[in-house]
PDB file of C-alpha atoms in Angstrom:
ATOM      1  CA  UNK D   1      80.539 259.146 118.952  1.00  0.00           C
ATOM      2  CA  UNK D   2      80.004 258.818 115.200  1.00  0.00           C
ATOM      3  CA  UNK D   3      76.445 257.757 114.377  1.00  0.00           C
ATOM      4  CA  UNK D   4      75.545 254.795 112.206  1.00  0.00           C
ATOM      5  CA  UNK D   5      74.554 257.135 109.383  1.00  0.00           C
ATOM      6  CA  UNK D   6      77.845 259.043 109.583  1.00  0.00           C
ATOM      7  CA  UNK D   7      79.807 255.787 109.832  1.00  0.00           C
ATOM      8  CA  UNK D   8      78.261 254.611 106.574  1.00  0.00           C
ATOM      9  CA  UNK D   9      79.042 257.990 105.024  1.00  0.00           C
ATOM     10  CA  UNK D  10      82.662 257.623 106.124  1.00  0.00           C
ATOM     11  CA  UNK D  11      82.776 254.131 104.637  1.00  0.00           C
ATOM     12  CA  UNK D  12      81.315 255.418 101.354  1.00  0.00           C
ATOM     13  CA  UNK D  13      84.074 257.995 101.107  1.00  0.00           C
ATOM     14  CA  UNK D  14      86.752 255.392 101.864  1.00  0.00           C
ATOM     15  CA  UNK D  15      85.331 253.201  99.098  1.00  0.00           C
ATOM     16  CA  UNK D  16      85.675 256.092  96.657  1.00  0.00           C
ATOM     17  CA  UNK D  17      89.357 256.282  97.601  1.00  0.00           C
ATOM     18  CA  UNK D  18      89.881 252.502  97.486  1.00  0.00           C
ATOM     19  CA  UNK D  19      87.308 251.019  95.104  1.00  0.00           C
ATOM     20  CA  UNK D  20      87.067 247.229  94.905  1.00  0.00           C
ATOM     21  CA  UNK D  21      89.341 246.805  97.936  1.00  0.00           C
ATOM     22  CA  UNK D  22      90.375 243.236  98.597  1.00  0.00           C
ATOM     23  CA  UNK D  23      92.932 241.230 100.527  1.00  0.00           C
ATOM     24  CA  UNK D  24      96.531 241.460  99.357  1.00  0.00           C
ATOM     25  CA  UNK D  25      97.724 237.978 100.354  1.00  0.00           C
ATOM     26  CA  UNK D  26      98.609 235.706  97.435  1.00  0.00           C
ATOM     27  CA  UNK D  27      96.970 232.275  97.386  1.00  0.00           C
ATOM     28  CA  UNK D  28      95.560 229.618  95.050  1.00  0.00           C
ATOM     29  CA  UNK D  29      93.124 227.870  97.408  1.00  0.00           C
ATOM     30  CA  UNK D  30      91.212 228.400 100.637  1.00  0.00           C
ATOM     31  CA  UNK D  31      93.850 226.286 102.392  1.00  0.00           C
ATOM     32  CA  UNK D  32      96.680 228.491 101.160  1.00  0.00           C
ATOM     33  CA  UNK D  33      94.719 231.597 102.115  1.00  0.00           C
ATOM     34  CA  UNK D  34      94.213 230.253 105.646  1.00  0.00           C
ATOM     35  CA  UNK D  35      97.936 229.564 105.983  1.00  0.00           C
ATOM     36  CA  UNK D  36      98.843 232.994 104.591  1.00  0.00           C
ATOM     37  CA  UNK D  37      96.500 234.745 107.019  1.00  0.00           C
ATOM     38  CA  UNK D  38      97.981 232.801 109.952  1.00  0.00           C
ATOM     39  CA  UNK D  39     101.459 233.839 108.816  1.00  0.00           C
ATOM     40  CA  UNK D  40     100.399 237.491 108.478  1.00  0.00           C
ATOM     41  CA  UNK D  41      99.805 237.958 112.216  1.00  0.00           C
ATOM     42  CA  UNK D  42     102.208 240.678 113.402  1.00  0.00           C
ATOM     43  CA  UNK D  43     103.777 240.691 109.936  1.00  0.00           C
ATOM     44  CA  UNK D  44     103.159 242.596 106.716  1.00  0.00           C
ATOM     45  CA  UNK D  45     101.330 241.121 103.755  1.00  0.00           C
ATOM     46  CA  UNK D  46     104.370 241.996 101.640  1.00  0.00           C
ATOM     47  CA  UNK D  47     106.652 239.859 103.800  1.00  0.00           C
ATOM     48  CA  UNK D  48     104.186 236.962 103.713  1.00  0.00           C
ATOM     49  CA  UNK D  49     103.838 237.141  99.938  1.00  0.00           C
ATOM     50  CA  UNK D  50     107.624 236.937  99.612  1.00  0.00           C
ATOM     51  CA  UNK D  51     107.796 233.778 101.723  1.00  0.00           C
ATOM     52  CA  UNK D  52     104.735 231.769 100.688  1.00  0.00           C
ATOM     53  CA  UNK D  53     105.798 230.927  97.101  1.00  0.00           C
ATOM     54  CA  UNK D  54     108.740 228.974  98.525  1.00  0.00           C
ATOM     55  CA  UNK D  55     106.443 227.333 101.082  1.00  0.00           C
ATOM     56  CA  UNK D  56     103.545 226.482  98.757  1.00  0.00           C
ATOM     57  CA  UNK D  57     105.769 225.241  95.944  1.00  0.00           C
ATOM     58  CA  UNK D  58     106.733 222.332  98.198  1.00  0.00           C
ATOM     59  CA  UNK D  59     103.642 222.112 100.416  1.00  0.00           C
ATOM     60  CA  UNK D  60     100.585 223.301  98.454  1.00  0.00           C
ATOM     61  CA  UNK D  61      97.927 221.294 100.309  1.00  0.00           C
ATOM     62  CA  UNK D  62      96.959 220.360 103.857  1.00  0.00           C
ATOM     63  CA  UNK D  63      98.108 216.801 103.213  1.00  0.00           C
ATOM     64  CA  UNK D  64     101.606 217.827 102.132  1.00  0.00           C
ATOM     65  CA  UNK D  65     102.103 220.448 104.851  1.00  0.00           C
ATOM     66  CA  UNK D  66     100.805 218.057 107.520  1.00  0.00           C
ATOM     67  CA  UNK D  67     103.696 215.720 106.731  1.00  0.00           C
ATOM     68  CA  UNK D  68     106.337 218.426 106.342  1.00  0.00           C
ATOM     69  CA  UNK D  69     109.492 218.446 108.524  1.00  0.00           C
ATOM     70  CA  UNK D  70     109.331 221.343 110.991  1.00  0.00           C
ATOM     71  CA  UNK D  71     112.896 222.453 110.255  1.00  0.00           C
ATOM     72  CA  UNK D  72     112.208 222.760 106.528  1.00  0.00           C
ATOM     73  CA  UNK D  73     109.016 224.764 107.081  1.00  0.00           C
ATOM     74  CA  UNK D  74     110.859 227.107 109.457  1.00  0.00           C
ATOM     75  CA  UNK D  75     113.609 227.593 106.887  1.00  0.00           C
ATOM     76  CA  UNK D  76     111.072 228.518 104.206  1.00  0.00           C
ATOM     77  CA  UNK D  77     109.275 231.134 106.307  1.00  0.00           C
ATOM     78  CA  UNK D  78     112.149 232.418 108.458  1.00  0.00           C
ATOM     79  CA  UNK D  79     111.887 235.930 106.999  1.00  0.00           C
ATOM     80  CA  UNK D  80     108.465 236.316 108.675  1.00  0.00           C
ATOM     81  CA  UNK D  81     108.172 237.442 112.280  1.00  0.00           C
ATOM     82  CA  UNK D  82     107.543 234.724 114.900  1.00  0.00           C
ATOM     83  CA  UNK D  83     108.334 232.130 112.243  1.00  0.00           C
ATOM     84  CA  UNK D  84     109.176 229.329 114.681  1.00  0.00           C
ATOM     85  CA  UNK D  85     105.789 229.319 116.400  1.00  0.00           C
ATOM     86  CA  UNK D  86     104.000 229.936 113.117  1.00  0.00           C
ATOM     87  CA  UNK D  87     105.724 226.957 111.512  1.00  0.00           C
ATOM     88  CA  UNK D  88     104.537 224.726 114.339  1.00  0.00           C
ATOM     89  CA  UNK D  89     101.007 226.096 114.108  1.00  0.00           C
ATOM     90  CA  UNK D  90     100.573 225.728 110.355  1.00  0.00           C
ATOM     91  CA  UNK D  91     101.797 222.127 110.492  1.00  0.00           C
ATOM     92  CA  UNK D  92      99.441 221.343 113.399  1.00  0.00           C
ATOM     93  CA  UNK D  93      96.574 223.091 111.628  1.00  0.00           C
ATOM     94  CA  UNK D  94      97.238 221.084 108.480  1.00  0.00           C
ATOM     95  CA  UNK D  95      97.298 217.855 110.474  1.00  0.00           C
ATOM     96  CA  UNK D  96      93.960 218.713 112.093  1.00  0.00           C
ATOM     97  CA  UNK D  97      92.445 219.607 108.719  1.00  0.00           C
ATOM     98  CA  UNK D  98      93.492 216.225 107.351  1.00  0.00           C
ATOM     99  CA  UNK D  99      92.246 214.370 110.415  1.00  0.00           C
ATOM    100  CA  UNK D 100      88.926 216.164 110.977  1.00  0.00           C
ATOM    101  CA  UNK D 101      87.986 217.882 107.710  1.00  0.00           C
ATOM    102  CA  UNK D 102      89.332 215.702 104.903  1.00  0.00           C
ATOM    103  CA  UNK D 103      92.024 218.272 104.186  1.00  0.00           C
ATOM    104  CA  UNK D 104      89.518 221.065 103.591  1.00  0.00           C
ATOM    105  CA  UNK D 105      89.134 224.364 105.454  1.00  0.00           C
ATOM    106  CA  UNK D 106      85.925 224.361 107.542  1.00  0.00           C
ATOM    107  CA  UNK D 107      83.432 227.009 106.487  1.00  0.00           C
ATOM    108  CA  UNK D 108      82.332 228.325 109.873  1.00  0.00           C
ATOM    109  CA  UNK D 109      84.111 230.752 112.180  1.00  0.00           C
ATOM    110  CA  UNK D 110      83.351 228.511 115.157  1.00  0.00           C
ATOM    111  CA  UNK D 111      85.175 225.564 113.594  1.00  0.00           C
ATOM    112  CA  UNK D 112      88.079 227.640 112.337  1.00  0.00           C
ATOM    113  CA  UNK D 113      88.977 229.130 115.716  1.00  0.00           C
ATOM    114  CA  UNK D 114      89.637 225.594 116.984  1.00  0.00           C
ATOM    115  CA  UNK D 115      92.612 225.346 114.621  1.00  0.00           C
ATOM    116  CA  UNK D 116      96.116 226.041 116.031  1.00  0.00           C
ATOM    117  CA  UNK D 117      97.208 229.613 115.387  1.00  0.00           C
ATOM    118  CA  UNK D 118      93.720 230.722 114.327  1.00  0.00           C
ATOM    119  CA  UNK D 119      92.043 233.428 116.401  1.00  0.00           C
ATOM    120  CA  UNK D 120      88.810 235.304 115.794  1.00  0.00           C
ATOM    121  CA  UNK D 121      90.442 237.819 113.472  1.00  0.00           C
ATOM    122  CA  UNK D 122      91.969 235.150 111.226  1.00  0.00           C
ATOM    123  CA  UNK D 123      88.741 233.145 111.201  1.00  0.00           C
ATOM    124  CA  UNK D 124      86.706 236.229 110.276  1.00  0.00           C
ATOM    125  CA  UNK D 125      89.021 237.069 107.381  1.00  0.00           C
ATOM    126  CA  UNK D 126      89.068 233.560 105.919  1.00  0.00           C
ATOM    127  CA  UNK D 127      85.346 232.902 106.440  1.00  0.00           C
ATOM    128  CA  UNK D 128      84.445 236.204 104.812  1.00  0.00           C
ATOM    129  CA  UNK D 129      86.791 236.069 101.840  1.00  0.00           C
ATOM    130  CA  UNK D 130      86.627 232.363 101.065  1.00  0.00           C
ATOM    131  CA  UNK D 131      83.049 231.464 102.013  1.00  0.00           C
ATOM    132  CA  UNK D 132      81.110 234.730 102.055  1.00  0.00           C
ATOM    133  CA  UNK D 133      80.357 234.592 105.782  1.00  0.00           C
ATOM    134  CA  UNK D 134      79.527 238.148 106.939  1.00  0.00           C
ATOM    135  CA  UNK D 135      82.295 239.255 109.305  1.00  0.00           C
ATOM    136  CA  UNK D 136      84.508 242.213 110.154  1.00  0.00           C
ATOM    137  CA  UNK D 137      88.039 241.352 111.247  1.00  0.00           C
ATOM    138  CA  UNK D 138      89.645 243.979 113.460  1.00  0.00           C
ATOM    139  CA  UNK D 139      93.364 244.369 112.855  1.00  0.00           C
ATOM    140  CA  UNK D 140      95.551 247.309 113.881  1.00  0.00           C
ATOM    141  CA  UNK D 141      94.449 249.377 110.879  1.00  0.00           C
ATOM    142  CA  UNK D 142      90.732 248.830 111.443  1.00  0.00           C
ATOM    143  CA  UNK D 143      91.075 249.555 115.169  1.00  0.00           C
ATOM    144  CA  UNK D 144      93.041 252.742 114.537  1.00  0.00           C
ATOM    145  CA  UNK D 145      90.589 254.113 111.968  1.00  0.00           C
ATOM    146  CA  UNK D 146      87.531 253.215 114.067  1.00  0.00           C
ATOM    147  CA  UNK D 147      88.955 254.999 117.106  1.00  0.00           C
ATOM    148  CA  UNK D 148      90.155 258.074 115.215  1.00  0.00           C
ATOM    149  CA  UNK D 149      86.727 258.494 113.649  1.00  0.00           C
ATOM    150  CA  UNK D 150      85.102 257.891 117.064  1.00  0.00           C
ATOM    151  CA  UNK D 151      83.062 254.976 115.713  1.00  0.00           C
ATOM    152  CA  UNK D 152      83.875 253.440 119.082  1.00  0.00           C
ATOM    153  CA  UNK D 153      85.382 254.612 122.357  1.00  0.00           C
ATOM    154  CA  UNK D 154      89.121 255.205 122.547  1.00  0.00           C
ATOM    155  CA  UNK D 155      89.295 252.618 125.316  1.00  0.00           C
ATOM    156  CA  UNK D 156      87.394 249.978 123.323  1.00  0.00           C
ATOM    157  CA  UNK D 157      88.778 246.458 123.208  1.00  0.00           C
ATOM    158  CA  UNK D 158      89.127 244.630 119.887  1.00  0.00           C
ATOM    159  CA  UNK D 159      85.828 242.859 120.560  1.00  0.00           C
ATOM    160  CA  UNK D 160      84.119 246.189 121.321  1.00  0.00           C
ATOM    161  CA  UNK D 161      85.518 247.724 118.126  1.00  0.00           C
ATOM    162  CA  UNK D 162      84.147 244.767 116.159  1.00  0.00           C
ATOM    163  CA  UNK D 163      80.745 245.092 117.842  1.00  0.00           C
ATOM    164  CA  UNK D 164      80.553 248.832 117.137  1.00  0.00           C
ATOM    165  CA  UNK D 165      81.386 248.374 113.458  1.00  0.00           C
ATOM    166  CA  UNK D 166      78.867 245.549 113.059  1.00  0.00           C
ATOM    167  CA  UNK D 167      76.133 247.647 114.673  1.00  0.00           C
ATOM    168  CA  UNK D 168      76.795 250.699 112.518  1.00  0.00           C
ATOM    169  CA  UNK D 169      77.557 249.085 109.138  1.00  0.00           C
ATOM    170  CA  UNK D 170      74.906 247.063 107.248  1.00  0.00           C
ATOM    171  CA  UNK D 171      75.623 243.329 107.418  1.00  0.00           C
ATOM    172  CA  UNK D 172      75.764 242.920 103.641  1.00  0.00           C
ATOM    173  CA  UNK D 173      78.709 245.348 103.582  1.00  0.00           C
ATOM    174  CA  UNK D 174      80.799 243.825 106.382  1.00  0.00           C
ATOM    175  CA  UNK D 175      83.241 241.825 104.232  1.00  0.00           C
ATOM    176  CA  UNK D 176      83.930 244.658 101.810  1.00  0.00           C
ATOM    177  CA  UNK D 177      84.053 247.215 104.627  1.00  0.00           C
ATOM    178  CA  UNK D 178      86.769 245.217 106.350  1.00  0.00           C
ATOM    179  CA  UNK D 179      89.055 245.412 103.311  1.00  0.00           C
ATOM    180  CA  UNK D 180      88.213 249.048 102.569  1.00  0.00           C
ATOM    181  CA  UNK D 181      89.021 250.207 106.098  1.00  0.00           C
ATOM    182  CA  UNK D 182      92.259 248.192 106.114  1.00  0.00           C
ATOM    183  CA  UNK D 183      93.509 249.861 102.928  1.00  0.00           C
ATOM    184  CA  UNK D 184      92.427 253.282 104.183  1.00  0.00           C
ATOM    185  CA  UNK D 185      94.399 252.677 107.377  1.00  0.00           C
ATOM    186  CA  UNK D 186      97.371 251.070 105.645  1.00  0.00           C
ATOM    187  CA  UNK D 187      97.900 253.708 102.968  1.00  0.00           C
ATOM    188  CA  UNK D 188      96.157 256.920 104.099  1.00  0.00           C
ATOM    189  CA  UNK D 189      95.213 257.051 107.784  1.00  0.00           C
ATOM    190  CA  UNK D 190      98.596 255.648 108.762  1.00  0.00           C
ATOM    191  CA  UNK D 191      99.791 255.305 112.340  1.00  0.00           C
ATOM    192  CA  UNK D 192     102.489 257.941 112.675  1.00  0.00           C
ATOM    193  CA  UNK D 193     101.806 260.575 110.030  1.00  0.00           C
ATOM    194  CA  UNK D 194      98.174 260.299 108.877  1.00  0.00           C
ATOM    195  CA  UNK D 195      97.379 262.280 105.743  1.00  0.00           C
ATOM    196  CA  UNK D 196      94.818 264.491 107.463  1.00  0.00           C
ATOM    197  CA  UNK D 197      95.262 267.575 105.313  1.00  0.00           C
ATOM    198  CA  UNK D 198      92.940 267.239 102.342  1.00  0.00           C
ATOM    199  CA  UNK D 199      91.475 263.981 103.660  1.00  0.00           C
ATOM    200  CA  UNK D 200      87.937 263.388 102.291  1.00  0.00           C
ATOM    201  CA  UNK D 201      86.853 262.291 105.789  1.00  0.00           C
ATOM    202  CA  UNK D 202      88.246 265.303 107.661  1.00  0.00           C
ATOM    203  CA  UNK D 203      84.840 266.791 108.514  1.00  0.00           C
ATOM    204  CA  UNK D 204      83.856 263.483 110.158  1.00  0.00           C
ATOM    205  CA  UNK D 205      87.090 263.005 112.064  1.00  0.00           C
ATOM    206  CA  UNK D 206      87.749 264.796 115.384  1.00  0.00           C
ATOM    207  CA  UNK D 207      91.251 263.354 115.539  1.00  0.00           C
ATOM    208  CA  UNK D 208      92.124 264.645 112.088  1.00  0.00           C
ATOM    209  CA  UNK D 209      90.758 268.103 112.826  1.00  0.00           C
ATOM    210  CA  UNK D 210      93.127 268.350 115.797  1.00  0.00           C
ATOM    211  CA  UNK D 211      96.068 267.556 113.503  1.00  0.00           C
ATOM    212  CA  UNK D 212      95.398 270.296 110.980  1.00  0.00           C
TER     213      UNK D 212
END
C-alpha cells in the first residue's frame, strides 16, 4: 500500500503535469454548477457543456427551472445520458431550493445530499468548488488512479477510496487534489490504454510497472 508520504509525492508529480487543475463544467453561478454536476453523472463534461447553454439560456435560476415544463427540459438535455430522470431531478431540486433555501444552493454537504439527484460525490464537488468546503469526490477517474497506485485496496468501495485519500492527503489540499487526480485519470492514466511508458509516476505505481 502506498504510504501517506508517497501519496503526496504522487500528487505533487500529477500537479506538475496538470498545474492549476480545475473543474471543466461551464457555469455562471453556484446553482448552475450544481445542475451541471448533477447532469454529469455517467456522462462526460463535454456532453454536459454542449447541452447546458440551451438549458440555462431559458432557465438560468432555481426559480425559473422550478417552474419549467418537464418536456421542455428533457428536450434541452436529451443528448445527455439518463436525461429523462435527470430532467425530473433538476426540476425537483430547483423546487426544493426555492421552497427551503430561497433559491440558493445550501453550503453544507449534509444539506446538499438531501436534494433530488445529489449524492455524496456531487455534494463534495459543489461544496468544495463553490464554497471551499474541504472534500474529495471519488469518480471513476479518482477511483481508478487510487487503486492503480495502491493508495487503497483493489477491493475498496467508493467510501473506502475517499477515506484513504483523505487520510493520506493533507486536508488543505483535498479540493485541488480532487481536480488534479481527475485530470490525470482523464487524460493520462486512462482506463483502457494508460500512458505508463515514460509516466512520471511509474516508480510509484505497481500497476504501471506490470504494463511496461
